[in-house]
Tab-separated table of C-alpha atoms in Angstrom:
chain	number	residue	atom	x	y	z
A	1	MET	CA	54.188	60.425	-37.859
A	2	LYS	CA	52.272	62.939	-35.851
A	3	PHE	CA	48.619	62.337	-34.879
A	4	SER	CA	46.055	64.873	-33.793
A	5	PRO	CA	44.592	64.664	-30.269
A	6	ALA	CA	41.644	62.361	-29.649
A	7	ILE	CA	38.164	63.732	-30.227
A	8	ASN	CA	35.279	62.786	-27.944
A	9	THR	CA	32.314	61.392	-29.835
A	10	ALA	CA	28.959	60.207	-28.579
A	11	ALA	CA	28.694	56.443	-28.637
A	12	LYS	CA	25.705	55.132	-30.542
A	13	GLU	CA	23.346	52.858	-28.688
A	14	ALA	CA	23.037	49.525	-30.402
A	15	LYS	CA	19.593	48.880	-31.829
A	16	ARG	CA	17.906	46.098	-29.876
A	17	ASN	CA	15.891	43.538	-31.756
A	18	PRO	CA	12.293	43.708	-30.424
A	19	LYS	CA	11.771	39.957	-30.800
A	20	ARG	CA	14.957	39.245	-28.851
A	21	MET	CA	13.884	41.683	-26.125
A	22	GLN	CA	10.507	39.940	-25.906
A	23	ARG	CA	12.152	36.502	-25.639
A	24	GLU	CA	14.470	37.732	-22.884
A	25	ALA	CA	11.556	39.252	-20.951
A	26	LYS	CA	9.581	36.015	-21.246
A	27	LYS	CA	12.580	34.010	-20.062
A	28	GLN	CA	13.026	36.244	-17.015
A	29	THR	CA	9.365	36.024	-16.021
A	30	GLN	CA	9.439	32.231	-16.336
A	31	GLU	CA	12.507	32.036	-14.088
A	32	THR	CA	11.207	34.340	-11.361
A	33	GLY	CA	7.488	34.063	-11.971
A	34	LEU	CA	4.899	36.784	-11.945
A	35	GLY	CA	3.175	38.219	-8.918
A	36	THR	CA	4.117	39.087	-5.393
A	37	LYS	CA	5.892	36.795	-2.965
A	38	ALA	CA	2.552	35.997	-1.325
A	39	GLN	CA	1.018	35.053	-4.681
A	40	GLN	CA	4.021	32.879	-5.479
A	41	ALA	CA	3.733	31.185	-2.069
A	42	LEU	CA	0.030	30.458	-2.661
A	43	LYS	CA	0.798	29.049	-6.100
A	44	LEU	CA	3.495	26.810	-4.631
A	45	GLN	CA	1.126	25.638	-1.896
A	46	GLN	CA	-1.558	24.820	-4.478
A	47	LYS	CA	0.999	22.903	-6.519
A	48	HIS	CA	2.044	20.828	-3.483
A	49	ASN	CA	-1.598	20.129	-2.578
A	50	LYS	CA	-2.306	19.053	-6.156
A	51	GLN	CA	0.599	16.594	-6.113
A	52	GLY	CA	-0.563	15.151	-2.783
A	53	HIS	CA	-3.976	14.096	-4.134
C-alpha cells in the first residue's frame, strides 16, 4: 500500500465552556486573593487582630 505525503492542517481550538472558565477564574482568585501584596498584607494583619480580640 502506498500513502500520500502528510498534509499540514490548522488545528482547531477547542471551544471553552464559559461557565467552566468562570469557575476556574473564581478558584484562582480565591487561592491567590485579589489586590496587591500590600493589600493582602493589610488584610492578613486585620484578620490576625480580629482573632486576637
